[in-house]
mmCIF file of C-alpha atoms (C1' of nucleotides) in Angstrom:
data_model
loop_
_atom_site.group_PDB
_atom_site.id
_atom_site.type_symbol
_atom_site.label_atom_id
_atom_site.label_comp_id
_atom_site.label_asym_id
_atom_site.label_seq_id
_atom_site.Cartn_x
_atom_site.Cartn_y
_atom_site.Cartn_z
ATOM 1 C CA MET A 1116 -17.004 12.365 77.202
ATOM 2 C CA GLU A 1117 -15.076 15.528 76.334
ATOM 3 C CA SER A 1118 -15.979 18.354 78.684
ATOM 4 C CA SER A 1119 -12.770 20.379 79.066
ATOM 5 C CA LEU A 1120 -12.316 23.443 76.858
ATOM 6 C CA ARG A 1121 -9.072 23.311 74.986
ATOM 7 C CA VAL A 1122 -7.098 26.317 74.121
ATOM 8 C CA PRO A 1123 -5.703 26.358 70.625
ATOM 9 C CA ASP A 1124 -2.009 25.614 70.384
ATOM 10 C CA ARG A 1125 -0.008 28.775 69.991
ATOM 11 C CA ALA A 1126 2.525 26.986 67.759
ATOM 12 C CA GLY A 1127 -0.414 25.928 65.552
ATOM 13 C CA LEU A 1128 -1.096 29.596 64.920
ATOM 14 C CA GLU A 1129 2.280 29.855 63.155
ATOM 15 C CA CYS A 1130 1.148 27.655 60.341
ATOM 16 C CA PRO A 1131 0.419 29.382 56.986
ATOM 17 C CA VAL A 1132 -2.523 31.762 57.580
ATOM 18 C CA GLU A 1133 -4.701 29.883 55.105
ATOM 19 C CA ASP A 1134 -4.515 26.819 57.199
ATOM 20 C CA VAL A 1135 -4.940 28.696 60.467
ATOM 21 C CA ALA A 1136 -8.033 30.294 59.097
ATOM 22 C CA ARG A 1137 -9.559 26.943 58.178
ATOM 23 C CA GLY A 1138 -8.545 25.582 61.600
ATOM 24 C CA LEU A 1139 -10.408 28.397 63.452
ATOM 25 C CA LEU A 1140 -13.801 27.383 62.009
ATOM 26 C CA ASN A 1141 -15.938 26.074 64.806
ATOM 27 C CA ALA A 1142 -13.778 27.414 67.548
ATOM 28 C CA LEU A 1143 -15.430 29.509 70.208
ATOM 29 C CA LEU A 1144 -15.014 33.239 71.061
ATOM 30 C CA VAL A 1145 -15.768 33.759 74.679
ATOM 31 C CA VAL A 1146 -16.391 37.176 76.144
ATOM 32 C CA GLY A 1147 -17.701 36.917 79.715
ATOM 33 C CA GLY A 1148 -21.014 35.040 79.492
ATOM 34 C CA ARG A 1149 -21.235 35.608 75.711
ATOM 35 C CA ILE A 1150 -20.098 32.867 73.481
ATOM 36 C CA GLY A 1151 -20.096 32.637 69.664
ATOM 37 C CA ARG A 1152 -19.059 29.894 67.417
ATOM 38 C CA ILE A 1153 -16.898 30.963 64.501
ATOM 39 C CA VAL A 1154 -18.609 30.086 61.254
ATOM 40 C CA GLU A 1155 -16.891 32.416 58.738
ATOM 41 C CA VAL A 1156 -13.326 33.771 58.459
ATOM 42 C CA GLU A 1157 -10.919 35.396 55.974
ATOM 43 C CA ALA A 1158 -7.061 35.042 55.987
ATOM 44 C CA TYR A 1159 -4.865 38.093 55.527
ATOM 45 C CA GLY A 1160 -1.099 37.732 54.907
ATOM 46 C CA GLY A 1161 1.773 40.149 55.403
ATOM 47 C CA ALA A 1162 3.982 41.970 53.064
ATOM 48 C CA ASP A 1163 3.022 39.562 50.269
ATOM 49 C CA ASP A 1164 -0.703 40.337 50.542
ATOM 50 C CA PRO A 1165 -1.719 43.743 49.225
ATOM 51 C CA ALA A 1166 -5.098 43.442 50.806
ATOM 52 C CA SER A 1167 -3.782 43.033 54.275
ATOM 53 C CA HIS A 1168 -3.361 45.911 56.792
ATOM 54 C CA ALA A 1169 0.189 44.610 57.361
ATOM 55 C CA HIS A 1170 1.147 45.027 53.706
ATOM 56 C CA ARG A 1171 2.766 48.355 54.220
ATOM 57 C CA GLY A 1172 4.393 47.623 57.523
ATOM 58 C CA PRO A 1173 3.531 48.579 61.043
ATOM 59 C CA THR A 1174 1.517 51.721 61.922
ATOM 60 C CA PRO A 1175 -0.176 52.796 65.162
ATOM 61 C CA ARG A 1176 -3.398 51.128 64.026
ATOM 62 C CA ASN A 1177 -2.124 47.795 62.990
ATOM 63 C CA ARG A 1178 0.724 47.301 65.572
ATOM 64 C CA SER A 1179 -1.086 44.369 67.101
ATOM 65 C CA MET A 1180 -0.744 42.308 63.844
ATOM 66 C CA PHE A 1181 3.040 42.395 64.475
ATOM 67 C CA ALA A 1182 2.658 40.890 67.966
ATOM 68 C CA SER A 1183 2.719 37.197 69.039
ATOM 69 C CA PRO A 1184 0.372 34.693 67.444
ATOM 70 C CA GLY A 1185 -2.795 34.530 69.478
ATOM 71 C CA THR A 1186 -3.010 38.281 69.988
ATOM 72 C CA LEU A 1187 -6.400 39.960 69.303
ATOM 73 C CA TYR A 1188 -6.217 42.699 66.603
ATOM 74 C CA VAL A 1189 -9.250 45.045 66.664
ATOM 75 C CA TYR A 1190 -9.604 47.832 64.295
ATOM 76 C CA ARG A 1191 -12.323 50.369 63.370
ATOM 77 C CA SER A 1192 -13.870 49.934 59.995
ATOM 78 C CA TYR A 1193 -15.727 52.704 58.101
ATOM 79 C CA GLY A 1194 -15.508 55.028 61.014
ATOM 80 C CA LEU A 1195 -17.976 53.271 63.100
ATOM 81 C CA HIS A 1196 -17.694 49.377 63.333
ATOM 82 C CA TRP A 1197 -15.145 47.264 65.217
ATOM 83 C CA CYS A 1198 -13.707 44.253 63.487
ATOM 84 C CA ALA A 1199 -11.762 41.388 65.235
ATOM 85 C CA ASN A 1200 -8.846 39.286 64.000
ATOM 86 C CA VAL A 1201 -6.772 36.483 65.394
ATOM 87 C CA VAL A 1202 -3.160 37.301 64.839
ATOM 88 C CA SER A 1203 -1.157 34.384 63.383
ATOM 89 C CA GLY A 1204 2.388 33.882 61.956
ATOM 90 C CA ALA A 1205 5.554 33.974 63.855
ATOM 91 C CA VAL A 1206 6.767 37.315 65.229
ATOM 92 C CA GLY A 1207 8.273 39.073 62.253
ATOM 93 C CA SER A 1208 6.016 37.619 59.677
ATOM 94 C CA PRO A 1209 2.618 39.042 60.455
ATOM 95 C CA SER A 1210 -0.670 37.581 59.298
ATOM 96 C CA ALA A 1211 -4.167 37.513 60.743
ATOM 97 C CA VAL A 1212 -7.562 35.867 60.424
ATOM 98 C CA LEU A 1213 -10.573 38.230 60.291
ATOM 99 C CA VAL A 1214 -13.535 36.708 62.065
ATOM 100 C CA ARG A 1215 -16.429 37.449 59.764
ATOM 101 C CA ALA A 1216 -19.382 35.664 61.486
ATOM 102 C CA VAL A 1217 -20.201 33.694 64.621
ATOM 103 C CA ALA A 1218 -23.298 31.696 65.522
ATOM 104 C CA PRO A 1219 -24.627 32.803 68.920
ATOM 105 C CA VAL A 1220 -24.161 30.012 71.520
ATOM 106 C CA ALA A 1221 -24.665 31.723 74.944
ATOM 107 C CA GLY A 1222 -25.540 35.093 76.349
ATOM 108 C CA LEU A 1223 -28.092 35.788 73.736
ATOM 109 C CA GLU A 1224 -29.989 38.259 76.040
ATOM 110 C CA SER A 1225 -26.932 40.519 76.236
ATOM 111 C CA MET A 1226 -26.316 40.161 72.460
ATOM 112 C CA ARG A 1227 -29.868 41.272 71.772
ATOM 113 C CA ARG A 1228 -29.455 44.185 74.030
ATOM 114 C CA ASP A 1229 -26.341 45.388 72.296
ATOM 115 C CA ARG A 1230 -27.721 44.645 68.835
ATOM 116 C CA PRO A 1231 -31.209 46.173 69.055
ATOM 117 C CA ARG A 1232 -31.533 46.354 65.307
ATOM 118 C CA ALA A 1233 -31.139 42.658 64.746
ATOM 119 C CA ARG A 1234 -34.590 41.319 63.702
ATOM 120 C CA THR A 1235 -33.627 37.663 64.140
ATOM 121 C CA ASP A 1236 -31.050 35.754 66.154
ATOM 122 C CA ARG A 1237 -29.352 34.847 62.879
ATOM 123 C CA ASP A 1238 -28.759 38.595 62.302
ATOM 124 C CA LEU A 1239 -27.099 39.108 65.718
ATOM 125 C CA ALA A 1240 -23.545 38.228 64.696
ATOM 126 C CA ASN A 1241 -23.429 37.342 60.919
ATOM 127 C CA GLY A 1242 -21.009 40.151 60.057
ATOM 128 C CA PRO A 1243 -17.542 41.342 61.212
ATOM 129 C CA GLY A 1244 -18.898 44.462 62.762
ATOM 130 C CA LYS A 1245 -21.968 42.783 64.082
ATOM 131 C CA LEU A 1246 -20.216 40.092 66.001
ATOM 132 C CA CYS A 1247 -18.031 42.565 67.784
ATOM 133 C CA ALA A 1248 -21.094 44.513 68.871
ATOM 134 C CA ALA A 1249 -22.918 41.318 69.867
ATOM 135 C CA LEU A 1250 -20.081 39.899 71.856
ATOM 136 C CA GLY A 1251 -19.005 43.337 73.303
ATOM 137 C CA ILE A 1252 -15.552 43.511 71.668
ATOM 138 C CA THR A 1253 -14.257 47.016 71.160
ATOM 139 C CA GLY A 1254 -10.902 48.869 70.457
ATOM 140 C CA SER A 1255 -9.999 48.624 74.159
ATOM 141 C CA ASP A 1256 -9.579 44.914 73.647
ATOM 142 C CA ASP A 1257 -6.949 45.436 70.885
ATOM 143 C CA GLY A 1258 -3.776 43.652 71.762
ATOM 144 C CA ALA A 1259 -5.203 41.197 74.149
ATOM 145 C CA ASP A 1260 -3.877 37.624 74.479
ATOM 146 C CA LEU A 1261 -6.765 35.370 73.332
ATOM 147 C CA LEU A 1262 -5.025 32.233 74.709
ATOM 148 C CA ASP A 1263 -4.696 33.655 78.230
ATOM 149 C CA PRO A 1264 -7.364 31.934 80.403
ATOM 150 C CA SER A 1265 -7.744 35.083 82.418
ATOM 151 C CA ALA A 1266 -8.285 37.455 79.375
ATOM 152 C CA ARG A 1267 -11.654 39.183 78.867
ATOM 153 C CA VAL A 1268 -11.809 37.882 75.281
ATOM 154 C CA ARG A 1269 -10.777 34.150 74.937
ATOM 155 C CA LEU A 1270 -10.467 31.828 72.029
ATOM 156 C CA VAL A 1271 -11.291 28.217 73.021
ATOM 157 C CA ARG A 1272 -12.103 24.864 71.401
ATOM 158 C CA ASP A 1273 -14.728 22.397 72.401
ATOM 159 C CA ASP A 1274 -15.216 19.012 70.806
ATOM 160 C CA VAL A 1275 -16.641 20.441 67.608
ATOM 161 C CA LEU A 1276 -14.028 20.073 65.077
ATOM 162 C CA ALA A 1277 -13.266 22.367 62.065
ATOM 163 C CA PRO A 1278 -15.037 21.077 58.998
ATOM 164 C CA CYS A 1279 -12.996 19.072 56.534
ATOM 165 C CA ASP A 1280 -14.818 20.692 53.604
ATOM 166 C CA PRO A 1281 -15.346 24.372 54.271
ATOM 167 C CA VAL A 1282 -16.926 26.550 51.572
ATOM 168 C CA VAL A 1283 -14.075 28.429 49.893
ATOM 169 C CA SER A 1284 -14.603 31.762 48.116
ATOM 170 C CA PRO A 1285 -12.852 35.065 47.482
ATOM 171 C CA ARG A 1286 -12.491 37.687 50.142
ATOM 172 C CA VAL A 1287 -15.091 40.412 50.187
ATOM 173 C CA GLY A 1288 -14.960 44.221 50.698
ATOM 174 C CA ILE A 1289 -11.470 44.591 49.330
ATOM 175 C CA SER A 1290 -10.297 46.270 46.045
ATOM 176 C CA VAL A 1291 -7.021 44.432 45.485
ATOM 177 C CA GLU A 1292 -6.275 40.716 45.255
ATOM 178 C CA VAL A 1293 -9.928 40.146 44.827
ATOM 179 C CA GLU A 1294 -9.427 36.643 43.303
ATOM 180 C CA ARG A 1295 -7.413 35.072 46.215
ATOM 181 C CA PRO A 1296 -9.717 32.307 47.667
ATOM 182 C CA TRP A 1297 -9.122 33.042 51.295
ATOM 183 C CA ARG A 1298 -12.661 33.155 52.617
ATOM 184 C CA PHE A 1299 -13.761 30.114 54.572
ATOM 185 C CA ARG A 1300 -17.209 29.244 55.818
ATOM 186 C CA VAL A 1301 -18.664 26.269 57.742
ATOM 187 C CA PRO A 1302 -20.932 24.489 55.211
ATOM 188 C CA PRO A 1303 -24.716 25.086 55.714
ATOM 189 C CA PRO A 1304 -26.446 22.115 57.399
ATOM 190 C CA HIS A 1305 -27.900 20.513 54.301
ATOM 191 C CA ALA A 1306 -24.637 20.656 52.363
ATOM 192 C CA GLY A 1307 -22.966 18.148 54.604
ATOM 193 C CA ALA A 1308 -24.984 15.055 53.573
ATOM 194 C CA ARG A 1309 -23.456 13.951 50.352
ATOM 195 C "C1'" DC B 1179 -35.288 36.518 48.583
ATOM 196 C "C1'" DT B 1180 -31.884 40.342 46.013
ATOM 197 C "C1'" DT B 1181 -30.074 44.982 45.010
ATOM 198 C "C1'" DT B 1182 -28.918 49.637 45.827
ATOM 199 C "C1'" DG B 1183 -27.170 53.715 47.968
ATOM 200 C "C1'" DG B 1184 -26.238 56.585 52.156
ATOM 201 C "C1'" DA B 1185 -23.940 57.052 56.589
ATOM 202 C "C1'" DT B 1186 -19.514 58.286 59.028
ATOM 203 C "C1'" DC B 1187 -14.755 59.214 60.704
ATOM 204 C "C1'" DG B 1188 -10.157 57.188 61.767
ATOM 205 C "C1'" DT B 1189 -6.087 56.408 59.244
ATOM 206 C "C1'" DC B 1190 -2.533 57.072 56.000
ATOM 207 C "C1'" DT B 1191 -0.636 59.755 51.942
ATOM 208 C "C1'" DG C 1168 -7.880 64.803 50.844
ATOM 209 C "C1'" DA C 1169 -9.202 60.007 49.687
ATOM 210 C "C1'" DC C 1170 -10.639 55.730 51.025
ATOM 211 C "C1'" DG C 1171 -12.195 52.021 53.362
ATOM 212 C "C1'" DA C 1172 -11.384 43.854 55.621
ATOM 213 C "C1'" DT C 1173 -19.275 47.421 56.876
ATOM 214 C "C1'" DC C 1174 -24.187 47.930 58.103
ATOM 215 C "C1'" DC C 1175 -28.851 49.070 57.357
ATOM 216 C "C1'" DA C 1176 -33.144 50.555 55.406
ATOM 217 C "C1'" DA C 1177 -35.836 50.797 51.508
ATOM 218 C "C1'" DA C 1178 -37.591 49.117 47.331
ATOM 219 C "C1'" DG C 1179 -38.509 45.558 43.961
ATOM 220 C "C1'" DG C 1180 -39.289 40.067 42.749
#
DNA sequence: CTTTGGATCGTCT
DNA sequence: GACGATCCAAAGG
């Protein structure tokens, strides 16, 4: 019986961002009573990745990406949506994992209240901007330490492991490096039996 | 189910 | 001044 929630290892977040991204699948994002299980992510590198916000060095917006691994990087997208990233890489070689979708686990009532347009529970948090709205993550959470047990936004692990065989595809919504297969998704239920 | 186009404003050049 | 690491509604199959 495994009941204690494990915090991801900070040193583990210094692995190559592609591996960090795979490892974050099925981890939990906890914001107060709201909990979502991470089911889709994208990896973004540093100076070597033209699609990354860190590509051109630090700016006021992306400064959190240059902080310690385990930091939360929240930015505004298209002027109105918030998007959340888990910062990875050692200090000095920034990278981050964009959380693209979570499956609602707890706090569904609050999520529905903050996502009135979602028609189904599945629509609650199946997008980078949607999950921030559903969980209540905003720009004021930027720079928080996700591994701090007392933080408002936490990243924790339960006994559901990351899948061995995630669905891999190119990242979406970008205009450069469009071929790099750095999008990872938990396989749909039926694809597991094989 | 899929496709298409408009909204909207902070950020960086 | 241009461009988004997006979302949603509407319309068609």
